[in-house]
Structure formats: structure tokens, C-alpha cells
PDB file of C-alpha atoms in Angstrom:
ATOM      1  CA  MET A   1       3.322   0.806  -1.072  1.00 62.00           C
ATOM      2  CA  ASN A   2      -0.262   1.502  -2.118  1.00 93.00           C
ATOM      3  CA  LYS A   3      -2.052   4.704  -1.194  1.00 96.00           C
ATOM      4  CA  VAL A   4      -4.463   3.123   1.294  1.00 97.00           C
ATOM      5  CA  LYS A   5      -1.584   1.581   3.224  1.00 97.00           C
ATOM      6  CA  GLY A   6       0.344   4.848   3.021  1.00 97.00           C
ATOM      7  CA  TYR A   7      -2.492   6.859   4.537  1.00 98.00           C
ATOM      8  CA  ARG A   8      -3.140   4.182   7.171  1.00 98.00           C
ATOM      9  CA  ASN A   9       0.519   4.312   8.189  1.00 98.00           C
ATOM     10  CA  MET A  10       0.510   8.123   8.127  1.00 96.00           C
ATOM     11  CA  LEU A  11      -2.368   8.036  10.619  1.00 97.00           C
ATOM     12  CA  ASN A  12      -0.491   5.519  12.811  1.00 98.00           C
ATOM     13  CA  GLU A  13      -3.386   3.083  12.597  1.00 99.00           C
ATOM     14  CA  THR A  14      -3.285  -0.681  12.275  1.00 99.00           C
ATOM     15  CA  GLN A  15      -4.950  -3.035   9.850  1.00 98.00           C
ATOM     16  CA  LEU A  16      -7.143  -4.122  12.748  1.00 99.00           C
ATOM     17  CA  ASP A  17      -8.240  -0.503  13.333  1.00 99.00           C
ATOM     18  CA  TRP A  18      -9.339  -0.173   9.721  1.00 99.00           C
ATOM     19  CA  ALA A  19     -10.879  -3.651   9.635  1.00 99.00           C
ATOM     20  CA  LYS A  20     -13.071  -2.608  12.575  1.00 99.00           C
ATOM     21  CA  LEU A  21     -13.931   0.633  10.756  1.00 98.00           C
ATOM     22  CA  LEU A  22     -15.128  -1.421   7.782  1.00 99.00           C
ATOM     23  CA  ASN A  23     -16.694  -4.150   9.941  1.00 98.00           C
ATOM     24  CA  ILE A  24     -14.576  -6.903   8.369  1.00 99.00           C
ATOM     25  CA  SER A  25     -11.858  -9.221   9.682  1.00 99.00           C
ATOM     26  CA  ARG A  26      -8.225  -8.159   9.760  1.00 99.00           C
ATOM     27  CA  THR A  27      -7.443 -10.970   7.318  1.00 99.00           C
ATOM     28  CA  SER A  28     -10.052  -9.662   4.871  1.00 98.00           C
ATOM     29  CA  PHE A  29      -8.676  -6.146   5.210  1.00 98.00           C
ATOM     30  CA  ASN A  30      -5.140  -7.416   4.588  1.00 98.00           C
ATOM     31  CA  LYS A  31      -6.258  -9.085   1.355  1.00 98.00           C
ATOM     32  CA  LYS A  32      -7.996  -5.907   0.227  1.00 98.00           C
ATOM     33  CA  GLU A  33      -5.115  -3.613   1.164  1.00 97.00           C
ATOM     34  CA  SER A  34      -2.622  -5.851  -0.651  1.00 96.00           C
ATOM     35  CA  GLY A  35      -4.774  -5.885  -3.789  1.00 95.00           C
ATOM     36  CA  GLN A  36      -5.742  -9.557  -3.694  1.00 97.00           C
ATOM     37  CA  VAL A  37      -9.425  -8.623  -3.279  1.00 97.00           C
ATOM     38  CA  PRO A  38     -10.989  -5.276  -4.294  1.00 97.00           C
ATOM     39  CA  PHE A  39     -12.623  -2.899  -1.826  1.00 98.00           C
ATOM     40  CA  ASN A  40     -16.347  -2.513  -2.477  1.00 98.00           C
ATOM     41  CA  ASP A  41     -17.898   0.927  -3.002  1.00 98.00           C
ATOM     42  CA  ARG A  42     -19.154   1.201   0.593  1.00 98.00           C
ATOM     43  CA  GLU A  43     -15.675   0.428   1.932  1.00 98.00           C
ATOM     44  CA  LYS A  44     -14.071   2.946  -0.430  1.00 98.00           C
ATOM     45  CA  LYS A  45     -16.426   5.669   0.807  1.00 98.00           C
ATOM     46  CA  LYS A  46     -15.746   4.827   4.469  1.00 99.00           C
ATOM     47  CA  ILE A  47     -11.979   4.862   3.932  1.00 99.00           C
ATOM     48  CA  LYS A  48     -12.125   8.177   2.072  1.00 98.00           C
ATOM     49  CA  SER A  49     -14.261   9.745   4.812  1.00 98.00           C
ATOM     50  CA  HIS A  50     -11.976   8.443   7.564  1.00 98.00           C
ATOM     51  CA  ILE A  51      -8.866   9.799   5.851  1.00 98.00           C
ATOM     52  CA  ASN A  52     -10.503  13.138   5.043  1.00 98.00           C
ATOM     53  CA  ASN A  53     -11.673  13.601   8.640  1.00 98.00           C
ATOM     54  CA  ALA A  54      -8.060  13.284   9.774  1.00 97.00           C
ATOM     55  CA  LEU A  55      -6.742  15.521   6.979  1.00 97.00           C
ATOM     56  CA  GLN A  56      -9.339  18.185   7.686  1.00 97.00           C
ATOM     57  CA  LYS A  57      -8.216  18.385  11.322  1.00 96.00           C
ATOM     58  CA  GLN A  58      -4.690  19.092  10.054  1.00 95.00           C
ATOM     59  CA  ASN A  59      -5.884  21.621   7.437  1.00 97.00           C
ATOM     60  CA  GLU A  60      -4.539  19.370   4.673  1.00 96.00           C
ATOM     61  CA  LYS A  61      -5.899  18.877   1.158  1.00 97.00           C
ATOM     62  CA  LEU A  62      -8.693  16.299   1.084  1.00 98.00           C
ATOM     63  CA  VAL A  63      -8.488  13.200  -1.113  1.00 98.00           C
ATOM     64  CA  THR A  64     -10.961  11.724  -3.574  1.00 98.00           C
ATOM     65  CA  ILE A  65     -11.877   8.098  -4.158  1.00 97.00           C
ATOM     66  CA  ASP A  66     -10.169   8.334  -7.555  1.00 96.00           C
ATOM     67  CA  GLU A  67      -6.910   9.500  -5.944  1.00 95.00           C
ATOM     68  CA  LEU A  68      -7.021   6.629  -3.457  1.00 96.00           C
ATOM     69  CA  PHE A  69      -8.115   3.720  -5.593  1.00 94.00           C
ATOM     70  CA  PHE A  70      -7.447   4.493  -9.264  1.00 91.00           C
TER      71      PHE A  70
END
């Protein structure tokens, strides 16, 4: 399982939730999450911010773009 999917599952959110966050279709998000198509820089920043907002509320260590995507 990739890290993006792992964090999405940890937050109990669906692909549709994250597709809406990124303003793309669920199908497009699925292709990006599965590695068929890369996330662009704007999407990477939005995902990182979304995850870190949730982690901050739980007093957890924040993640970087490098940790998520590389």
C-alpha cells in the first residue's frame, strides 16, 4: 500500500473525499493514488496540508512531501 492511500485510510476518508479536495474526478484520483499518473505539485501540497491538519489535531508528527511521495 502506498503512503497516500495509507494516510487516506487512516483518516477514514474515501477516494471521492480526496478527489473533491483536489477538484478532480474520483477516477483521476484513483489513477494517481495507484501510481498510473503522477500527482502534480499543487495536488501534493494540498494532500500534505490535509494530512498535516489531521495529524496536528492529534499531536502527531507532521509529514513532508518527500516522506509522502518519494
